[in-house]
Amino acid sequence: MAKSIITEIGSIVPEFKEEKVIILFGPMATPDLRDICVIHEFSHKPNQTLKVGKQFKLGNHKYTIKQVGSEANKNFEELGHISIYFKENDGGLLPGAIEVEPSEFPDLNVGDNICFEI
């Protein structure tokens, strides 16, 4: 199981609610990225964690992965970075992204857990 804790929420993150996307990044995110990202730190590192059909919790919200981009697992393991789309992606999924359901954009707080189950 991969588990992390949210340590910082960028000032621009709430503006992505309309677009229904959250960008996760590990603690090594550059200052430019911090404004647009949810920064988190792993307590249990992922290993091929992102798989279609797998469930995870983001704060108090539970999601199921519908699609996984070709680079998403690699980026998540090395950088803690993925983009999470809470909507169908008509133009094709970016390599470092996942698409999830339901389409409910989460309310997140510093200290919330991100937990990828079995």
PDB file of C-alpha atoms in Angstrom:
ATOM      1  CA  MET A   1       0.000   0.000   0.000  1.00  0.00           C
ATOM      2  CA  ALA A   2       1.279   3.468  -0.894  1.00  0.00           C
ATOM      3  CA  LYS A   3       0.540   6.178   1.633  1.00  0.00           C
ATOM      4  CA  SER A   4       1.419   9.846   1.883  1.00  0.00           C
ATOM      5  CA  ILE A   5       0.424  12.961   3.777  1.00  0.00           C
ATOM      6  CA  ILE A   6      -0.417  16.360   2.308  1.00  0.00           C
ATOM      7  CA  THR A   7       2.140  18.896   3.542  1.00  0.00           C
ATOM      8  CA  GLU A   8       1.234  21.923   1.438  1.00  0.00           C
ATOM      9  CA  ILE A   9      -1.560  23.122  -0.854  1.00  0.00           C
ATOM     10  CA  GLY A  10      -0.579  25.663  -3.501  1.00  0.00           C
ATOM     11  CA  SER A  11      -2.402  28.987  -3.581  1.00  0.00           C
ATOM     12  CA  ILE A  12      -3.735  28.352  -7.113  1.00  0.00           C
ATOM     13  CA  VAL A  13      -5.018  24.794  -6.430  1.00  0.00           C
ATOM     14  CA  PRO A  14      -8.627  25.888  -5.596  1.00  0.00           C
ATOM     15  CA  GLU A  15      -8.868  27.489  -9.052  1.00  0.00           C
ATOM     16  CA  PHE A  16      -8.525  24.014 -10.616  1.00  0.00           C
ATOM     17  CA  LYS A  17     -11.889  22.949  -9.140  1.00  0.00           C
ATOM     18  CA  GLU A  18     -13.664  24.128 -12.285  1.00  0.00           C
ATOM     19  CA  GLU A  19     -11.238  22.116 -14.453  1.00  0.00           C
ATOM     20  CA  LYS A  20     -11.600  19.126 -12.109  1.00  0.00           C
ATOM     21  CA  VAL A  21      -7.864  18.391 -11.900  1.00  0.00           C
ATOM     22  CA  ILE A  22      -5.367  18.152  -9.036  1.00  0.00           C
ATOM     23  CA  ILE A  23      -1.624  17.984  -9.525  1.00  0.00           C
ATOM     24  CA  LEU A  24       0.243  16.005  -6.866  1.00  0.00           C
ATOM     25  CA  PHE A  25       3.980  16.508  -6.399  1.00  0.00           C
ATOM     26  CA  GLY A  26       6.533  15.310  -3.875  1.00  0.00           C
ATOM     27  CA  PRO A  27       8.536  17.610  -1.591  1.00  0.00           C
ATOM     28  CA  MET A  28      11.189  18.313  -4.266  1.00  0.00           C
ATOM     29  CA  ALA A  29       8.743  20.421  -6.319  1.00  0.00           C
ATOM     30  CA  THR A  30      10.280  23.696  -7.463  1.00  0.00           C
ATOM     31  CA  PRO A  31       8.945  27.018  -6.107  1.00  0.00           C
ATOM     32  CA  ASP A  32       7.203  27.647  -9.466  1.00  0.00           C
ATOM     33  CA  LEU A  33       5.319  24.356  -9.205  1.00  0.00           C
ATOM     34  CA  ARG A  34       4.316  24.731  -5.544  1.00  0.00           C
ATOM     35  CA  ASP A  35       1.624  27.315  -6.327  1.00  0.00           C
ATOM     36  CA  ILE A  36      -0.268  24.906  -8.594  1.00  0.00           C
ATOM     37  CA  CYS A  37       0.359  21.608  -6.744  1.00  0.00           C
ATOM     38  CA  VAL A  38      -0.731  19.629  -3.748  1.00  0.00           C
ATOM     39  CA  ILE A  39       2.604  18.750  -2.129  1.00  0.00           C
ATOM     40  CA  HIS A  40       2.747  15.412  -0.329  1.00  0.00           C
ATOM     41  CA  GLU A  41       5.342  13.191   1.287  1.00  0.00           C
ATOM     42  CA  PHE A  42       5.331   9.388   1.188  1.00  0.00           C
ATOM     43  CA  SER A  43       5.358   7.358   4.378  1.00  0.00           C
ATOM     44  CA  HIS A  44       5.044   4.170   2.281  1.00  0.00           C
ATOM     45  CA  LYS A  45       6.533   4.424  -1.223  1.00  0.00           C
ATOM     46  CA  PRO A  46       4.485   3.288  -4.214  1.00  0.00           C
ATOM     47  CA  ASN A  47       5.463   0.398  -6.459  1.00  0.00           C
ATOM     48  CA  GLN A  48       3.317   0.067  -9.599  1.00  0.00           C
ATOM     49  CA  THR A  49       0.453   1.377  -7.459  1.00  0.00           C
ATOM     50  CA  LEU A  50      -1.592   3.068 -10.166  1.00  0.00           C
ATOM     51  CA  LYS A  51      -3.789   0.460 -11.855  1.00  0.00           C
ATOM     52  CA  VAL A  52      -7.189   0.598 -13.516  1.00  0.00           C
ATOM     53  CA  GLY A  53      -9.873  -0.499 -11.060  1.00  0.00           C
ATOM     54  CA  LYS A  54      -7.781   0.223  -7.967  1.00  0.00           C
ATOM     55  CA  GLN A  55      -9.352   2.366  -5.259  1.00  0.00           C
ATOM     56  CA  PHE A  56      -7.705   5.081  -3.214  1.00  0.00           C
ATOM     57  CA  LYS A  57      -8.571   7.734  -0.675  1.00  0.00           C
ATOM     58  CA  LEU A  58      -7.736  11.391  -1.082  1.00  0.00           C
ATOM     59  CA  GLY A  59      -8.551  13.030   2.238  1.00  0.00           C
ATOM     60  CA  ASN A  60     -12.089  11.848   3.075  1.00  0.00           C
ATOM     61  CA  HIS A  61     -12.994  11.043  -0.537  1.00  0.00           C
ATOM     62  CA  LYS A  62     -12.779   7.585  -2.140  1.00  0.00           C
ATOM     63  CA  TYR A  63     -12.045   7.140  -5.856  1.00  0.00           C
ATOM     64  CA  THR A  64     -11.581   4.365  -8.404  1.00  0.00           C
ATOM     65  CA  ILE A  65      -8.940   4.655 -11.128  1.00  0.00           C
ATOM     66  CA  LYS A  66     -10.458   4.510 -14.643  1.00  0.00           C
ATOM     67  CA  GLN A  67      -7.346   5.223 -16.761  1.00  0.00           C
ATOM     68  CA  VAL A  68      -3.593   5.366 -16.152  1.00  0.00           C
ATOM     69  CA  GLY A  69      -1.184   7.323 -18.352  1.00  0.00           C
ATOM     70  CA  SER A  70       1.894   5.541 -19.714  1.00  0.00           C
ATOM     71  CA  GLU A  71       4.336   7.444 -17.436  1.00  0.00           C
ATOM     72  CA  ALA A  72       2.092   7.851 -14.373  1.00  0.00           C
ATOM     73  CA  ASN A  73       3.580   5.057 -12.231  1.00  0.00           C
ATOM     74  CA  LYS A  74       7.170   6.050 -13.028  1.00  0.00           C
ATOM     75  CA  ASN A  75       6.538   9.739 -12.267  1.00  0.00           C
ATOM     76  CA  PHE A  76       4.607   8.917  -9.085  1.00  0.00           C
ATOM     77  CA  GLU A  77       7.334   6.610  -7.776  1.00  0.00           C
ATOM     78  CA  GLU A  78      10.263   8.916  -8.635  1.00  0.00           C
ATOM     79  CA  LEU A  79       8.785  12.394  -8.068  1.00  0.00           C
ATOM     80  CA  GLY A  80       5.488  11.855  -6.263  1.00  0.00           C
ATOM     81  CA  HIS A  81       3.954  13.488  -9.333  1.00  0.00           C
ATOM     82  CA  ILE A  82       0.659  12.704 -11.048  1.00  0.00           C
ATOM     83  CA  SER A  83      -2.198  14.755 -12.378  1.00  0.00           C
ATOM     84  CA  ILE A  84      -5.573  13.443 -11.225  1.00  0.00           C
ATOM     85  CA  TYR A  85      -8.531  14.147 -13.510  1.00  0.00           C
ATOM     86  CA  PHE A  86     -11.965  13.997 -11.885  1.00  0.00           C
ATOM     87  CA  LYS A  87     -13.675  13.976 -15.287  1.00  0.00           C
ATOM     88  CA  GLU A  88     -13.596  12.113 -18.580  1.00  0.00           C
ATOM     89  CA  ASN A  89     -10.668  13.183 -20.654  1.00  0.00           C
ATOM     90  CA  ASP A  90     -11.917  13.596 -24.222  1.00  0.00           C
ATOM     91  CA  GLY A  91      -8.592  14.602 -25.756  1.00  0.00           C
ATOM     92  CA  GLY A  92      -6.734  11.539 -24.510  1.00  0.00           C
ATOM     93  CA  LEU A  93      -4.993  11.115 -21.182  1.00  0.00           C
ATOM     94  CA  LEU A  94      -1.608  12.759 -20.642  1.00  0.00           C
ATOM     95  CA  PRO A  95       1.245  10.288 -19.949  1.00  0.00           C
ATOM     96  CA  GLY A  96       1.660  11.418 -16.313  1.00  0.00           C
ATOM     97  CA  ALA A  97      -2.029  11.464 -15.435  1.00  0.00           C
ATOM     98  CA  ILE A  98      -4.805   9.268 -14.119  1.00  0.00           C
ATOM     99  CA  GLU A  99      -8.560   9.576 -14.568  1.00  0.00           C
ATOM    100  CA  VAL A 100     -10.800   8.684 -11.632  1.00  0.00           C
ATOM    101  CA  GLU A 101     -14.441   8.343 -10.683  1.00  0.00           C
ATOM    102  CA  PRO A 102     -16.633   9.689  -9.181  1.00  0.00           C
ATOM    103  CA  SER A 103     -16.164  13.130 -10.698  1.00  0.00           C
ATOM    104  CA  GLU A 104     -16.382  14.855  -7.311  1.00  0.00           C
ATOM    105  CA  PHE A 105     -13.527  17.330  -6.750  1.00  0.00           C
ATOM    106  CA  PRO A 106     -12.169  16.777  -3.198  1.00  0.00           C
ATOM    107  CA  ASP A 107     -11.856  19.302  -0.399  1.00  0.00           C
ATOM    108  CA  LEU A 108      -8.299  18.844   0.848  1.00  0.00           C
ATOM    109  CA  ASN A 109      -6.397  20.103   3.866  1.00  0.00           C
ATOM    110  CA  VAL A 110      -2.789  20.010   4.998  1.00  0.00           C
ATOM    111  CA  GLY A 111      -2.417  16.830   7.078  1.00  0.00           C
ATOM    112  CA  ASP A 112      -4.891  14.787   4.996  1.00  0.00           C
ATOM    113  CA  ASN A 113      -3.754  11.346   3.904  1.00  0.00           C
ATOM    114  CA  ILE A 114      -3.526   9.938   0.399  1.00  0.00           C
ATOM    115  CA  CYS A 115      -3.858   6.175   0.599  1.00  0.00           C
ATOM    116  CA  PHE A 116      -3.712   3.712  -2.293  1.00  0.00           C
ATOM    117  CA  GLU A 117      -5.213   0.426  -1.212  1.00  0.00           C
ATOM    118  CA  ILE A 118      -4.447  -3.173  -2.094  1.00  0.00           C
TER     119      ILE A 118
END
